[in-house]
mmCIF file of C-alpha atoms in Angstrom:
data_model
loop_
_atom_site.group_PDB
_atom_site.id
_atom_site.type_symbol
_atom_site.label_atom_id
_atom_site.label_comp_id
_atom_site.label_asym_id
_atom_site.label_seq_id
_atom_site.Cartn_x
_atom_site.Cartn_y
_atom_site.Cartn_z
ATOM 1 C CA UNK A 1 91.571 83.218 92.740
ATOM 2 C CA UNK A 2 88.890 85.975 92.435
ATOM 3 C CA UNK A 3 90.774 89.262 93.640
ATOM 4 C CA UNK A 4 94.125 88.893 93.478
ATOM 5 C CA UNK A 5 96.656 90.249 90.888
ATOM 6 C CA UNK A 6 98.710 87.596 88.528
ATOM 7 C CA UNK A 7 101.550 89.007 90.582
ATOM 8 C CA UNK A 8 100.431 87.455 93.678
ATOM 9 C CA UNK A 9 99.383 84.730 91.912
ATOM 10 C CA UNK A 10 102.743 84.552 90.428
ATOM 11 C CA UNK A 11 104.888 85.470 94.556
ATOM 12 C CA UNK A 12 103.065 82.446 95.679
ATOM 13 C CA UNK A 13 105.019 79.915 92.989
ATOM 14 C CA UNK A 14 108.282 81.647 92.929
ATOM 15 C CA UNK A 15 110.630 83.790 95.812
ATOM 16 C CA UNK A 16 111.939 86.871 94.389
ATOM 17 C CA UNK A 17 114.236 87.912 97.760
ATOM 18 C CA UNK A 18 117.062 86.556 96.509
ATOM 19 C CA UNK A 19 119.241 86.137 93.508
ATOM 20 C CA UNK A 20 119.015 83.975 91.209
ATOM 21 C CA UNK A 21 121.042 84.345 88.383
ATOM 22 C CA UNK A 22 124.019 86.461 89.413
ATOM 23 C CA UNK A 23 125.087 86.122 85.894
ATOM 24 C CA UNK A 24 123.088 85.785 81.874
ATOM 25 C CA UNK A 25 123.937 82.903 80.425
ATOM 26 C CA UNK A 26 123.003 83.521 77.096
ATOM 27 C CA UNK A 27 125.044 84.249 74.524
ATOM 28 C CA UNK A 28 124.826 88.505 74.500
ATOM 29 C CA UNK A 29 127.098 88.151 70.462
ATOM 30 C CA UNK A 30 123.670 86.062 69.464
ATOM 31 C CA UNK A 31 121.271 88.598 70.785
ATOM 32 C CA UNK A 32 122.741 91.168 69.191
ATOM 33 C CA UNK A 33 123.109 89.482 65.967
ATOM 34 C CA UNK A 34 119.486 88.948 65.903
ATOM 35 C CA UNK A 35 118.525 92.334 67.513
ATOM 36 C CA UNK A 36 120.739 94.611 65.996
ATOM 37 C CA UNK A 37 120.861 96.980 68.489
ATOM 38 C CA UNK A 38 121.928 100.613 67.810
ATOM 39 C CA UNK A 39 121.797 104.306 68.228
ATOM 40 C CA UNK A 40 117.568 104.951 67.582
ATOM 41 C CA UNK A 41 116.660 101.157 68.810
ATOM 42 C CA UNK A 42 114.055 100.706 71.658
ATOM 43 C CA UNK A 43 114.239 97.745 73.459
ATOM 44 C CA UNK A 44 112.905 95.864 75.929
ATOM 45 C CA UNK A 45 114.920 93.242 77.864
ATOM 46 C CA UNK A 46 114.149 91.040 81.219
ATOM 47 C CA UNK A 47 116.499 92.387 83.617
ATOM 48 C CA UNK A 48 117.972 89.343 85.145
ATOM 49 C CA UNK A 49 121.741 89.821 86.145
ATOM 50 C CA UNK A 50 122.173 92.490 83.639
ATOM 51 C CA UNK A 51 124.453 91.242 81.151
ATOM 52 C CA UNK A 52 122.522 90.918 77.924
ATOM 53 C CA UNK A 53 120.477 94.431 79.145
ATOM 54 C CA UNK A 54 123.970 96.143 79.083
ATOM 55 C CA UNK A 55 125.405 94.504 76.539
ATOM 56 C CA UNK A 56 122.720 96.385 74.227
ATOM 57 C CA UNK A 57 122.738 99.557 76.039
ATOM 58 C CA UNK A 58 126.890 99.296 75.153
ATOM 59 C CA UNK A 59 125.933 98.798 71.092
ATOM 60 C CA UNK A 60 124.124 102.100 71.847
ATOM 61 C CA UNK A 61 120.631 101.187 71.737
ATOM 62 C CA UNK A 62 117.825 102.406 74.358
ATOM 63 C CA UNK A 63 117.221 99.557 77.072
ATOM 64 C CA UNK A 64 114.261 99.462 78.713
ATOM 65 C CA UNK A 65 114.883 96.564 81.762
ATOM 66 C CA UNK A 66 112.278 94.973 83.225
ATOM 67 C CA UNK A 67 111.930 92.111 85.807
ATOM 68 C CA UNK A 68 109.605 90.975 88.777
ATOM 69 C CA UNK A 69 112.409 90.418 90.958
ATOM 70 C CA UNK A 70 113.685 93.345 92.601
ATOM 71 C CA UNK A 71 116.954 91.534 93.468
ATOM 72 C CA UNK A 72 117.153 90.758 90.287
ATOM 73 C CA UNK A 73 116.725 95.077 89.304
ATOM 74 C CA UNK A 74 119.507 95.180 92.139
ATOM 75 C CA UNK A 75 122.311 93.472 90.641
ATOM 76 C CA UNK A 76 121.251 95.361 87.447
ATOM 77 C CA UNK A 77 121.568 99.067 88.943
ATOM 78 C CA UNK A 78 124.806 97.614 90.945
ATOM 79 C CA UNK A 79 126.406 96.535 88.011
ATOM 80 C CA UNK A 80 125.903 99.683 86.215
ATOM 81 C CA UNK A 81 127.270 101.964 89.021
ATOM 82 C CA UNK A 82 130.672 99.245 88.676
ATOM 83 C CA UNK A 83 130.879 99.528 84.989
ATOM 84 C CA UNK A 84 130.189 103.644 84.800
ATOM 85 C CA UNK A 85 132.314 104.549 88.090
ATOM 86 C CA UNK A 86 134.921 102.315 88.301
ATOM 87 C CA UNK A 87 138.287 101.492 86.268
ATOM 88 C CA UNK A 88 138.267 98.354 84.252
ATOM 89 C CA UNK A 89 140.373 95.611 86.921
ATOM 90 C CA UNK A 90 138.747 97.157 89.969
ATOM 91 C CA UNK A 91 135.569 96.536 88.406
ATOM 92 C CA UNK A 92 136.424 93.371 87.742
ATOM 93 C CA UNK A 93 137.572 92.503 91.400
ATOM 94 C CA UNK A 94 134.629 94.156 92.496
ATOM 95 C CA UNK A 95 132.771 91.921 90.856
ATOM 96 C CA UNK A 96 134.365 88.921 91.334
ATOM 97 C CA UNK A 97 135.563 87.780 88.174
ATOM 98 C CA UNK A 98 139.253 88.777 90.006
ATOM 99 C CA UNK A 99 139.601 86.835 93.035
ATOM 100 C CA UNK A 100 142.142 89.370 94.480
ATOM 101 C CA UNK A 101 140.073 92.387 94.809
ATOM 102 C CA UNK A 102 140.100 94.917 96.748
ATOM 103 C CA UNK A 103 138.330 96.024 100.165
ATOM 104 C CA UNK A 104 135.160 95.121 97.813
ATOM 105 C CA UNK A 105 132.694 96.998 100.901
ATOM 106 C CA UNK A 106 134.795 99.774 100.663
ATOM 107 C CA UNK A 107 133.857 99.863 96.754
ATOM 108 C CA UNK A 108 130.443 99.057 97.888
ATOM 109 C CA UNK A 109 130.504 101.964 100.169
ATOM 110 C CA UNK A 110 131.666 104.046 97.570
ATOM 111 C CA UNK A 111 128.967 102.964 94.956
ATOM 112 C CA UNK A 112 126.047 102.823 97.054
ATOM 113 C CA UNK A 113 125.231 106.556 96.653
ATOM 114 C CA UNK A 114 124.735 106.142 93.251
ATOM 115 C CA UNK A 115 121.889 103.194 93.378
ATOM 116 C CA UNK A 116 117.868 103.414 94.223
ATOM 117 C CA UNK A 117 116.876 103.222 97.667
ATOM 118 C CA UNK A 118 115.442 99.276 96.530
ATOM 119 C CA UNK A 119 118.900 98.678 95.561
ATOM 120 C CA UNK A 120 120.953 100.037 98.451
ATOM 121 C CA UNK A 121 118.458 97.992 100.627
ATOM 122 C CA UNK A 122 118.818 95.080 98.737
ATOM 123 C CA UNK A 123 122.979 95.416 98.715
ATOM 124 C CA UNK A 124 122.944 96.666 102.523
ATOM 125 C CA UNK A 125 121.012 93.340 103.131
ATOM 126 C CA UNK A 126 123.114 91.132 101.597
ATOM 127 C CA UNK A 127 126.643 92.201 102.443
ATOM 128 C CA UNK A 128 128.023 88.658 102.021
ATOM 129 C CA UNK A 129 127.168 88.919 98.356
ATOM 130 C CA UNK A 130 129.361 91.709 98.105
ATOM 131 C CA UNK A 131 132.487 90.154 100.018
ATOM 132 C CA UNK A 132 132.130 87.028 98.019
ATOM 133 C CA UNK A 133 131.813 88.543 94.349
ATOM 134 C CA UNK A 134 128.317 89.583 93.580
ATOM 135 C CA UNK A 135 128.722 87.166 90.279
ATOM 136 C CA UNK A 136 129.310 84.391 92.687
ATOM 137 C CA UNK A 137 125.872 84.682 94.525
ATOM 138 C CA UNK A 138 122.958 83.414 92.756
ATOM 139 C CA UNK A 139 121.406 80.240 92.938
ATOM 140 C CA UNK A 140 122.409 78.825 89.930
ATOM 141 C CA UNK A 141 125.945 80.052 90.442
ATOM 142 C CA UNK A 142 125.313 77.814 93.438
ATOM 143 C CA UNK A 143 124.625 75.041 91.677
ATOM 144 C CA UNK A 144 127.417 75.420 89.581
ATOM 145 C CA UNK A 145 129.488 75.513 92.264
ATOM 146 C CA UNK A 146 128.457 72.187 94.030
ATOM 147 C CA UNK A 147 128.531 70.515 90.911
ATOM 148 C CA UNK A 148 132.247 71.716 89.987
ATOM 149 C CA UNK A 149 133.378 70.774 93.324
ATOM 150 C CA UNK A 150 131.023 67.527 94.631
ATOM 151 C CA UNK A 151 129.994 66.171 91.890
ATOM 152 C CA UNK A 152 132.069 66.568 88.752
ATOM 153 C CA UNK A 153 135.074 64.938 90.861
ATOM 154 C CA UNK A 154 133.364 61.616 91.336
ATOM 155 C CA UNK A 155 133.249 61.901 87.484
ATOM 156 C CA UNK A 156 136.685 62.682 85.969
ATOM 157 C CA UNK A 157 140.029 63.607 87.434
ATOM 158 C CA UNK A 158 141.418 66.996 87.671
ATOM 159 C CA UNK A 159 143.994 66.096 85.042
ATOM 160 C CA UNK A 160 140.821 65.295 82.865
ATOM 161 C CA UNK A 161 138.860 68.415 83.354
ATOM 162 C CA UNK A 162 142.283 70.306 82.818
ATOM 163 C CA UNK A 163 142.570 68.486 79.368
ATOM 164 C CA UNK A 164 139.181 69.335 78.219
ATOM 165 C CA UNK A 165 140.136 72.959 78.788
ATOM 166 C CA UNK A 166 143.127 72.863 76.788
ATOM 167 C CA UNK A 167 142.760 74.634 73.220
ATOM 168 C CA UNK A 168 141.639 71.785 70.324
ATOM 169 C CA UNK A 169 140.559 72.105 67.054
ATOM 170 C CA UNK A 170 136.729 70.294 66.336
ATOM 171 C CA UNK A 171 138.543 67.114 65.165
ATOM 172 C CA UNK A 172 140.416 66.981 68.389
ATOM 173 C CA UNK A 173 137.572 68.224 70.670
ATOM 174 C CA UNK A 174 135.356 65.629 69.207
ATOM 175 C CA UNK A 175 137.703 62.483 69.865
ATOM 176 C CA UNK A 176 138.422 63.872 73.243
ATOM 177 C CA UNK A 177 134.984 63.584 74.023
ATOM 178 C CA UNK A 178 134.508 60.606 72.520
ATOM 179 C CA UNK A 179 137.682 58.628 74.274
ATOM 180 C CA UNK A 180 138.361 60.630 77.160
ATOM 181 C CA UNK A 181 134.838 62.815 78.431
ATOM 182 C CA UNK A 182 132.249 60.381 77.439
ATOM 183 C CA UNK A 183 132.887 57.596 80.016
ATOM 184 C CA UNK A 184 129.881 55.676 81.683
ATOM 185 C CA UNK A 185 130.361 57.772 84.825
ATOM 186 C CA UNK A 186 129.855 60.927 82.721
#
């Protein structure tokens, strides 16, 4: 309508008050290979979780990160503050990719200081995020989740899922699939 910005426009389709990728699933390796990011490189990258904007900030290249969803700027900035304040395994527990972390709102507590005042009202809001693992917390996470534990188990057995995780070379993978994954419940 007459009047109204393509960011309303754009609020009324899609919520941006919560998270919802806590993680990129993209391949960062590819994006650099086709990027080439480096000291004297500008780029511009949607925000999302993070991972792909500071994957080419690490390669040394300028990152400009942009997204409409300020929770989605949040787990950005947060991530940042763990990565440049904190020691790699506490990090790590902090985020939640170690399951036994530390007091992670006493991390929180001791990060917050260093994030916008969006950020630290995001965070302050959402203080189950933080107990849980912020990687743990968006929506398709979520979905990940319920499939992994509802769904996936009406499919194969946990013997099954363990085998597909064991290391195979492509000859190996491939008949696995073929004789084991591919059944008609899958």
């Amino acid at each position: 309508g007459k009047g109204r910005s393509i960011l309303d426009r754009i609020e009324e389709r899609a919520a941006f008050s919560y998270i919802r990728y806590a993680n990129c699933w993209e391949d960062t390796a590819v994006l650099g290979q086709a990027l080439q990011p480096g000291p004297g490189k500008r780029i511009l990258s949607i925000a999302s979780a993070g991972d792909n904007s500071l994957g080419l900030l690490a390669a040394g290249a300028e990152v400009v990160a942009a997204d409409l969803s300020l929770a989605q700027l949040a787990c950005v900035e947060l991530r940042l503050a763990a990565i440049t304040r904190l020691e790699r395994e506490e990090c790590l527990g902090f985020l939640g990719l170690r399951s036994a972390a530390a007091d992670r709102a006493g991390v929180y507590a001791a990060l917050r200081g260093a994030l916008s005042e969006s950020a630290r009202g995001f965070w302050d809001a959402h203080a189950e995020s933080i107990a849980r693992g912020v990687i743990h917390t968006g929506k398709f996470e979520r979905y990940f989740h319920a499939f992994r534990h509802y769904i996936l188990r009406l499919i194969h057995s946990r013997r099954t899922i363990a085998a597909l995780l064991t290391e195979k070379d492509r000859t190996a993978r491939q008949e696995f699939y073929e004789n084991t994954w591919s059944t008609w419940r899958w």
